[in-house]
Coordinates of C-alpha atoms and ligand atoms in Angstrom, one line a residue:
M1 CA 0.4 18.2 -22.0
P2 CA 1.6 15.4 -19.2
E3 CA -0.5 16.5 -15.9
P4 CA 2.0 18.7 -13.1
F5 CA 3.3 17.5 -10.4
L6 CA 2.7 19.1 -6.5
T7 CA 4.5 21.6 -5.1
S8 CA 3.4 23.3 -1.6
G9 CA 1.6 25.6 -3.5
D10 CA -1.0 23.3 -4.8
L11 CA -1.1 21.0 -1.3
L12 CA -3.9 21.8 0.2
A13 CA -6.5 22.7 -2.2
R14 CA -5.8 19.3 -3.5
F15 CA -6.2 17.4 -0.1
Q16 CA -9.0 19.7 0.7
T17 CA -10.9 18.8 -2.7
L18 CA -10.6 15.3 -1.8
D19 CA -11.3 15.1 1.9
S20 CA -14.8 16.6 0.7
F21 CA -14.5 13.7 -2.2
L22 CA -13.2 10.4 -0.3
L23 CA -16.3 11.9 2.8
Q24 CA -19.5 12.5 0.2
H25 CA -19.5 8.6 -1.0
Q26 CA -18.0 6.6 2.5
A27 CA -21.1 4.7 2.0
L28 CA -19.9 3.0 -1.2
W29 CA -16.0 2.5 -0.5
R30 CA -16.2 1.9 2.9
P31 CA -17.6 -1.6 2.8
R32 CA -15.7 -4.3 1.7
P33 CA -17.7 -6.8 0.3
F34 CA -16.3 -9.8 1.5
H35 CA -17.2 -9.4 4.5
H36 CA -21.5 -8.8 4.0
L37 CA -24.6 -10.6 1.6
H38 CA -25.1 -7.4 1.0
L39 CA -23.4 -4.4 1.5
P40 CA -25.5 -1.6 2.3
W41 CA -26.1 1.3 -0.6
E42 CA -27.2 -1.8 -3.0
A43 CA -30.3 -0.7 -1.8
E44 CA -29.7 3.5 -2.9
L45 CA -28.7 1.8 -5.2
P46 CA -30.4 -0.8 -8.1
E47 CA -29.5 -0.9 -10.9
L48 CA -26.1 -0.7 -10.6
A49 CA -26.0 -2.8 -7.8
G50 CA -28.1 -5.5 -10.7
W51 CA -25.2 -5.0 -13.2
L52 CA -22.8 -5.4 -11.1
R53 CA -23.6 -8.9 -9.8
G54 CA -24.9 -10.4 -13.7
R55 CA -21.4 -9.7 -14.3
S56 CA -18.4 -12.7 -13.9
L57 CA -15.4 -13.4 -12.6
E58 CA -13.7 -12.8 -15.7
Q59 CA -15.4 -9.7 -16.2
A60 CA -14.8 -8.4 -12.7
E61 CA -10.6 -8.8 -13.4
A62 CA -10.6 -7.8 -16.3
G63 CA -13.7 -4.0 -15.1
D64 CA -10.7 -3.3 -12.5
S65 CA -7.7 -3.2 -15.5
D66 CA -10.0 -0.2 -17.0
L67 CA -11.7 0.9 -14.4
F68 CA -12.5 3.8 -14.9
A69 CA -13.4 3.2 -19.7
L70 CA -16.2 0.4 -17.0
P71 CA -19.6 1.1 -19.0
A72 CA -21.8 0.3 -15.5
P73 CA -25.5 2.4 -14.4
A74 CA -24.6 5.8 -13.4
P75 CA -23.3 7.0 -11.0
F76 CA -20.7 5.2 -11.7
P77 CA -19.1 7.0 -14.7
T78 CA -19.3 10.5 -13.0
L79 CA -17.7 8.3 -10.3
A80 CA -15.3 7.5 -11.7
A81 CA -14.4 10.8 -13.8
Q82 CA -14.2 12.4 -10.5
A83 CA -11.9 9.8 -8.5
Q84 CA -9.7 9.8 -12.6
T85 CA -9.4 14.3 -12.2
L86 CA -8.1 14.2 -8.4
S87 CA -6.5 11.0 -8.7
Q88 CA -4.1 13.3 -11.5
L89 CA -0.4 12.8 -10.7
G90 CA 2.4 13.8 -12.8
E91 CA 5.8 12.7 -12.7
L92 CA 8.8 13.9 -11.1
P93 CA 10.6 16.1 -13.0
S94 CA 14.4 13.2 -13.6
R95 CA 17.5 13.5 -14.9
N96 CA 19.5 11.1 -16.8
S97 CA 21.3 9.4 -12.8
A98 CA 25.5 9.5 -13.3
E99 CA 26.6 6.3 -14.5
R100 CA 26.4 3.2 -11.4
A101 CA 29.2 0.1 -11.3
H102 CA 27.7 -3.1 -12.7
A103 CA 29.3 -4.0 -9.0
L104 CA 26.4 -3.0 -7.7
S105 CA 23.9 -4.5 -9.2
I106 CA 24.1 -7.5 -8.4
D107 CA 22.2 -9.4 -6.0
V108 CA 19.9 -6.6 -6.0
P109 CA 16.9 -8.7 -8.0
G110 CA 16.1 -7.5 -11.1
R111 CA 12.0 -5.4 -10.5
K112 CA 14.6 -4.2 -7.5
L113 CA 17.0 -2.9 -9.0
A114 CA 14.2 -1.3 -11.9
Q115 CA 12.9 0.6 -9.2
I116 CA 16.0 1.6 -7.1
Q117 CA 17.2 3.2 -9.8
A118 CA 13.8 4.8 -11.1
F119 CA 13.4 6.6 -7.4
A120 CA 17.5 8.0 -7.9
S121 CA 16.4 9.7 -11.0
H122 CA 13.9 11.7 -9.3
L123 CA 15.7 12.8 -6.3
Q124 CA 16.5 16.0 -6.6
F125 CA 17.9 18.8 -4.0
R126 CA 18.9 22.2 -4.0
R127 CA 22.3 20.6 -1.0
H128 CA 25.1 18.0 -2.9
P129 CA 24.0 15.3 -0.5
T130 CA 27.1 14.2 1.5
H131 CA 25.1 11.6 3.9
W132 CA 22.7 8.9 2.7
L133 CA 20.5 7.0 5.4
D134 CA 19.5 4.7 3.9
W135 CA 16.0 4.9 6.3
C136 CA 14.4 0.6 6.9
S137 CA 16.5 -0.2 3.8
G138 CA 16.9 -4.0 4.1
K139 CA 20.4 -4.5 2.6
G140 CA 21.1 -1.2 1.2
H141 CA 20.8 -2.0 -2.2
L142 CA 19.3 1.4 -2.5
G143 CA 22.0 3.5 -0.2
R144 CA 24.6 1.9 -2.4
W145 CA 23.1 3.1 -5.5
L146 CA 23.1 6.3 -4.2
T147 CA 26.6 6.8 -2.6
Q148 CA 29.3 8.9 -4.2
D149 CA 32.4 8.8 -4.0
D150 CA 32.5 12.1 -2.0
Q151 CA 29.6 10.8 0.3
R152 CA 28.7 8.5 2.8
L153 CA 26.1 6.4 4.5
T154 CA 24.8 4.9 6.8
C155 CA 21.1 2.0 6.6
L156 CA 18.4 0.6 9.8
E157 CA 17.0 -1.9 9.7
Y158 CA 15.8 -4.3 11.9
D159 CA 17.0 -8.0 11.3
P160 CA 20.1 -8.9 12.1
A161 CA 20.4 -11.1 8.8
L162 CA 19.6 -8.3 6.1
V163 CA 22.3 -6.2 7.8
E164 CA 25.3 -8.4 8.3
S165 CA 24.5 -8.8 4.3
G166 CA 24.0 -5.7 3.4
S167 CA 27.1 -5.0 5.9
A168 CA 29.6 -7.7 3.8
L169 CA 28.1 -6.2 0.2
S170 CA 29.1 -2.5 0.9
K171 CA 32.8 -4.6 2.3
R172 CA 32.8 -6.2 -1.0
L173 CA 32.6 -3.1 -3.1
G174 CA 35.4 -0.8 -0.6
L175 CA 31.7 1.1 0.7
D176 CA 32.3 3.8 3.3
A177 CA 28.9 2.2 4.9
R178 CA 27.5 0.7 8.0
H179 CA 24.8 -1.3 8.5
L180 CA 23.3 -0.8 12.1
Q181 CA 21.1 -2.8 13.8
Q182 CA 17.7 -0.4 14.3
D183 CA 14.7 -0.8 15.3
V184 CA 13.3 2.6 14.0
L185 CA 9.9 2.9 15.7
A186 CA 12.7 2.2 19.3
D187 CA 13.1 5.9 22.0
D188 CA 16.8 5.2 21.0
C189 CA 16.9 5.4 16.8
S190 CA 16.0 9.5 17.5
E191 CA 20.2 10.0 18.1
R192 CA 20.9 8.1 14.1
L193 CA 19.7 10.7 12.4
T194 CA 21.5 14.6 11.9
Q195 CA 21.7 17.7 10.6
E196 CA 24.3 16.1 8.2
H197 CA 21.7 13.1 7.1
T198 CA 19.8 12.6 3.8
P199 CA 17.4 10.5 4.8
V200 CA 15.6 8.0 1.9
A201 CA 13.0 5.8 2.6
L202 CA 11.3 3.7 -0.1
H203 CA 8.8 1.6 0.2
A204 CA 8.9 1.5 4.0
C205 CA 5.6 0.4 5.8
G206 CA 2.8 2.9 7.3
D207 CA 4.7 3.2 11.6
L208 CA 8.2 3.0 9.8
H209 CA 7.9 5.9 7.9
V210 CA 5.6 8.5 9.0
R211 CA 8.6 7.7 12.2
L212 CA 11.1 9.1 9.8
L213 CA 9.0 11.9 8.4
Q214 CA 8.5 13.2 12.4
L215 CA 12.4 12.1 13.9
A216 CA 14.0 14.0 10.2
S217 CA 11.4 17.3 10.4
R218 CA 12.5 16.8 14.6
N219 CA 16.0 16.2 14.5
G220 CA 16.6 19.3 11.7
C221 CA 17.3 17.0 8.1
S222 CA 17.3 19.6 5.6
Q223 CA 16.2 17.1 2.6
L224 CA 14.5 14.1 2.3
A225 CA 13.0 12.1 0.1
V226 CA 10.0 8.8 0.8
A227 CA 7.8 6.5 -1.1
P228 CA 5.7 5.4 1.3
C229 CA 4.2 1.6 1.6
C230 CA 1.8 -0.4 3.4
Y231 CA -0.4 2.7 4.5
N232 CA -2.2 0.2 6.8
R233 CA 0.7 -1.4 9.4
I234 CA 0.4 0.6 12.1
A235 CA 0.1 -0.2 15.7
G236 CA -2.5 1.4 16.0
K237 CA -7.0 0.7 15.3
Q238 CA -6.9 3.9 13.8
Y239 CA -5.2 5.6 11.7
Q240 CA -3.5 8.9 13.5
P241 CA -3.4 12.2 11.3
L242 CA -0.1 14.2 11.1
S243 CA -1.3 17.8 9.5
T244 CA -3.4 19.9 10.9
A245 CA -5.4 19.5 7.6
A246 CA -6.4 16.1 8.0
Q247 CA -6.9 16.2 11.5
A248 CA -9.4 18.9 10.9
S249 CA -10.7 16.6 9.0
A250 CA -14.0 14.9 9.3
L251 CA -12.5 11.1 8.0
Q252 CA -11.9 8.8 10.6
L253 CA -10.0 6.3 9.6
S254 CA -9.6 2.1 10.5
R255 CA -6.5 0.6 10.1
D256 CA -9.2 -1.7 7.6
D257 CA -10.3 1.4 5.2
L258 CA -5.6 2.4 5.0
G259 CA -5.5 -1.5 3.5
L260 CA -7.8 -0.6 0.5
P261 CA -5.4 1.8 -1.2
L262 CA -3.6 -1.7 -1.8
S263 CA -6.2 -3.7 -2.3
E264 CA -4.7 -3.5 -6.5
T265 CA -3.5 -6.8 -7.9
V266 CA -1.3 -5.1 -10.5
T267 CA 2.2 -7.4 -10.4
A268 CA -0.1 -10.4 -9.8
G269 CA 1.1 -13.4 -11.5
A270 CA -1.6 -15.6 -13.3
R271 CA -0.4 -18.6 -11.0
V272 CA -0.5 -16.0 -8.2
R273 CA -3.9 -15.0 -8.8
R274 CA -5.7 -18.1 -9.6
Q275 CA -3.7 -19.5 -5.9
R276 CA -5.7 -15.9 -4.7
N277 CA -8.8 -16.6 -6.6
Q278 CA -9.5 -20.0 -4.5
S279 CA -8.9 -18.8 -1.4
M280 CA -11.0 -16.0 -1.3
A281 CA -13.9 -18.5 -3.2
W282 CA -13.0 -20.8 -0.5
R283 CA -13.4 -18.7 2.1
L284 CA -16.5 -17.0 1.7
A285 CA -18.4 -20.7 1.3
F286 CA -16.7 -21.5 4.2
D287 CA -18.8 -17.8 5.1
L288 CA -21.9 -19.2 4.4
L289 CA -21.8 -22.5 6.2
Q290 CA -20.0 -20.7 9.4
R291 CA -23.3 -18.8 9.1
Q292 CA -25.7 -21.3 9.3
L293 CA -23.6 -23.8 11.6
R294 CA -23.1 -19.9 14.0
G295 CA -26.9 -19.2 13.6
I296 CA -25.5 -16.0 13.1
D297 CA -25.9 -13.9 10.0
E298 CA -22.8 -12.4 10.9
Y299 CA -18.7 -12.3 9.3
L300 CA -16.1 -14.6 10.8
P301 CA -12.7 -13.4 10.8
T302 CA -10.5 -16.1 9.3
P303 CA -6.7 -16.1 9.6
S304 CA -4.2 -16.1 7.0
L305 CA -3.1 -20.0 6.1
P306 CA -0.4 -21.3 5.2
S307 CA -1.3 -22.7 0.9
E308 CA -1.4 -26.5 2.2
W309 CA -4.4 -25.2 3.4
F310 CA -6.0 -25.4 0.0
S311 CA -4.8 -28.8 -1.1
K312 CA -6.8 -30.9 1.1
T313 CA -10.6 -31.5 -0.5
F314 CA -12.3 -28.6 0.5
A315 CA -15.0 -30.2 2.5
R316 CA -11.6 -30.9 4.8
F317 CA -10.5 -27.6 4.9
C318 CA -13.4 -26.7 6.1
H319 CA -13.7 -28.5 8.7
D320 CA -10.2 -28.1 10.3
L321 CA -10.7 -24.0 9.4
A322 CA -13.9 -25.4 11.8
T323 CA -12.3 -26.9 13.9
L324 CA -9.5 -23.6 14.4
R325 CA -12.0 -20.8 15.1
G326 CA -13.4 -23.7 17.0
M327 CA -16.9 -24.5 16.4
A328 CA -18.7 -27.3 15.8
S329 CA -17.8 -30.2 13.4
P330 CA -20.2 -28.8 10.0
G331 CA -20.8 -32.7 9.3
D332 CA -22.5 -33.7 6.1
Q333 CA -22.9 -30.9 3.7
D334 CA -23.9 -31.1 0.0
W335 CA -19.5 -30.0 -0.5
V336 CA -20.3 -29.5 -4.1
A337 CA -22.6 -26.9 -4.1
L338 CA -21.4 -25.0 -1.5
E339 CA -18.3 -24.7 -2.3
A340 CA -20.0 -23.7 -6.1
Q341 CA -21.8 -21.0 -4.1
G342 CA -18.3 -20.0 -2.9
W343 CA -16.6 -19.6 -7.0
Q344 CA -20.7 -17.2 -8.0
R345 CA -19.7 -15.9 -4.0
L346 CA -16.6 -14.0 -5.5
A347 CA -17.6 -13.3 -8.9
E348 CA -20.2 -11.0 -7.0
V349 CA -17.5 -10.1 -4.5
R350 CA -15.1 -8.8 -6.8
N351 CA -17.6 -7.6 -8.9
L352 CA -19.2 -5.2 -5.9
E353 CA -15.5 -4.1 -5.3
L354 CA -15.5 -1.6 -8.3
P355 CA -16.6 1.0 -7.9
R356 CA -15.0 0.6 -3.7
N357 CA -11.8 0.6 -6.2
L358 CA -12.1 3.9 -7.4
F359 CA -11.4 5.0 -4.7
R360 CA -8.5 3.7 -3.6
R361 CA -6.7 6.6 -6.0
P362 CA -7.3 8.8 -4.1
L363 CA -7.8 8.0 -1.1
E364 CA -3.9 7.4 -1.4
L365 CA -2.8 11.0 -3.0
W366 CA -5.0 12.0 0.7
L367 CA -2.9 10.1 2.7
L368 CA 0.9 11.1 0.7
L369 CA -1.0 14.8 1.2
D370 CA -1.6 14.8 4.9
R371 CA 2.9 13.3 5.0
A372 CA 3.5 16.5 2.7
L373 CA 1.6 19.1 4.6
Y374 CA 2.7 17.9 8.1
L375 CA 6.3 18.1 6.5
E376 CA 5.4 22.3 5.8
E377 CA 4.3 22.4 8.1
Q378 CA 7.5 21.5 10.5
G379 CA 9.5 23.9 6.8
Y380 CA 9.7 22.2 4.4
S381 CA 9.1 23.0 1.2
V382 CA 7.7 20.5 -0.2
R383 CA 7.4 18.0 -4.4
L384 CA 4.8 15.3 -4.8
G385 CA 4.9 13.2 -7.8
T386 CA 5.5 9.9 -9.4
F387 CA 8.8 8.0 -9.9
C388 CA 8.0 5.3 -11.6
E389 CA 5.1 3.4 -14.2
Y390 CA 2.2 1.8 -12.3
P391 CA 2.9 -2.1 -13.4
L392 CA 6.7 -1.5 -12.4
S393 CA 5.2 -0.1 -8.5
P394 CA 1.6 0.4 -7.6
R395 CA 2.8 2.2 -4.6
N396 CA 4.6 4.6 -7.0
L397 CA 4.7 8.0 -5.7
L398 CA 7.1 9.9 -3.9
L399 CA 7.5 12.6 -1.4
L400 CA 10.8 15.4 -1.7
A401 CA 11.2 18.0 0.5
E402 CA 13.6 20.3 2.1
R403 CA 14.2 23.4 3.4
A404 CA 16.4 26.3 3.7
Ligands
SAM1 C1 9.1 -3.0 2.6 S1 10.6 -3.4 3.1 C2 11.9 -2.5 2.5 C3 13.1 -2.6 1.7 C4 14.6 -2.0 0.9 N1 13.5 -0.8 1.6 C5 13.4 -2.0 -0.6 O1 13.0 -0.8 -0.4 O2 14.0 -3.8 -0.8 C6 11.1 -2.5 4.3 C7 12.3 -3.2 5.5 O3 11.6 -2.4 6.6 C8 12.2 -3.9 7.7 N2 11.6 -3.3 9.2 C9 10.7 -3.5 8.9 N3 10.2 -3.3 10.7 C10 11.4 -2.3 10.9 C11 11.9 -1.5 12.4 N4 10.3 -1.0 12.8 N5 12.7 -0.6 12.3 C12 13.5 -0.9 10.8 N6 13.5 -1.1 10.0 C13 12.6 -2.7 10.1 C14 11.9 -4.3 7.1 O4 13.5 -5.6 7.6 C15 12.5 -4.3 6.3 O5 13.9 -4.9 5.3

């Protein structure tokens, strides 16, 4: 039997179970192995920690791609089984979408087109939409794909270049579309949403899609569809829960915590993975160096760096990064040994991240359910399920809401 998607009656119970699971195991998923030479939980679970620390980087990467089956010591298998059960979520019902003109797919990157088609085929509303509102639309590919002859389209986007090329694309196709330059977080955005709109948001980040839920419910939209992403793109340092249930929870989430669901690497190719590994191994090596140079045994954040930084020699990289962080020159070091230590730490970090990774999907679902419960409190009935396969986009969860 396929797993069911969630509907209004199931939301609160699943939320409460996830909430308890996440609260109970905070010690395992909150601390980031990248930031600590030793994690607080390692003392409690020495067998698991020792097993993970003894493995290679390749084993960590393979382990992450088949996480629930990892033969790690207790309590890993029990936690994996619980996380898997709690993360279960079925596909929303789909229908064969109406034939769309080939011209609509011109200029749309392949993966994006497949996501749009999947999103579109899972939209089911009782009322026929008359006016789509593509929220944070980019060039408006999604909105154009959805809009049939008897429907109108408004796209909201704040990047003027995307507004302009989106508008040109719509004009070329003879579509009745308005592409408006609009910061959706600005006060005047409220005027853009009215009852006649059916808002859709594909991969709108943190605050952006939350704003849609708030404005759409306040302004009387009767139906909407949202596939969120980048939960950690929020203005505040702490997550502001939306629903009464999440507000009552003891779970306090930092911006850093909100990055956990986004930490998987399914869509990265081999070259990107290699570059990322080098960047992380060098940063971890620099972290050892900075602890020694500053005489403070604490992680020091380093900014994101342009890719040229990783074509330097490792010694130059450390010198330049020390200067950037306002530290004294590292002088002469055994650079070969230090770099090797960085790679060794990377293998340990990646393996020690595996228990934490069990909580990625439960935390994502907790966040989605907070949104779903909020919409329910605003009078919507809600369905929550997947709209595409995980490898097409790890952000494959869709919220459909409608109210009478
Ligand atoms: C991840 S993209 C998604 C675009 C499109 N929905 C898609 O699936 O291709 C997010 C979009 O939000 C836009 N955006 C970011 N901040 C915004 C804001 N404050 N107001 C309006 N649009 C914004 C970005 O320029 C970008 O086009």
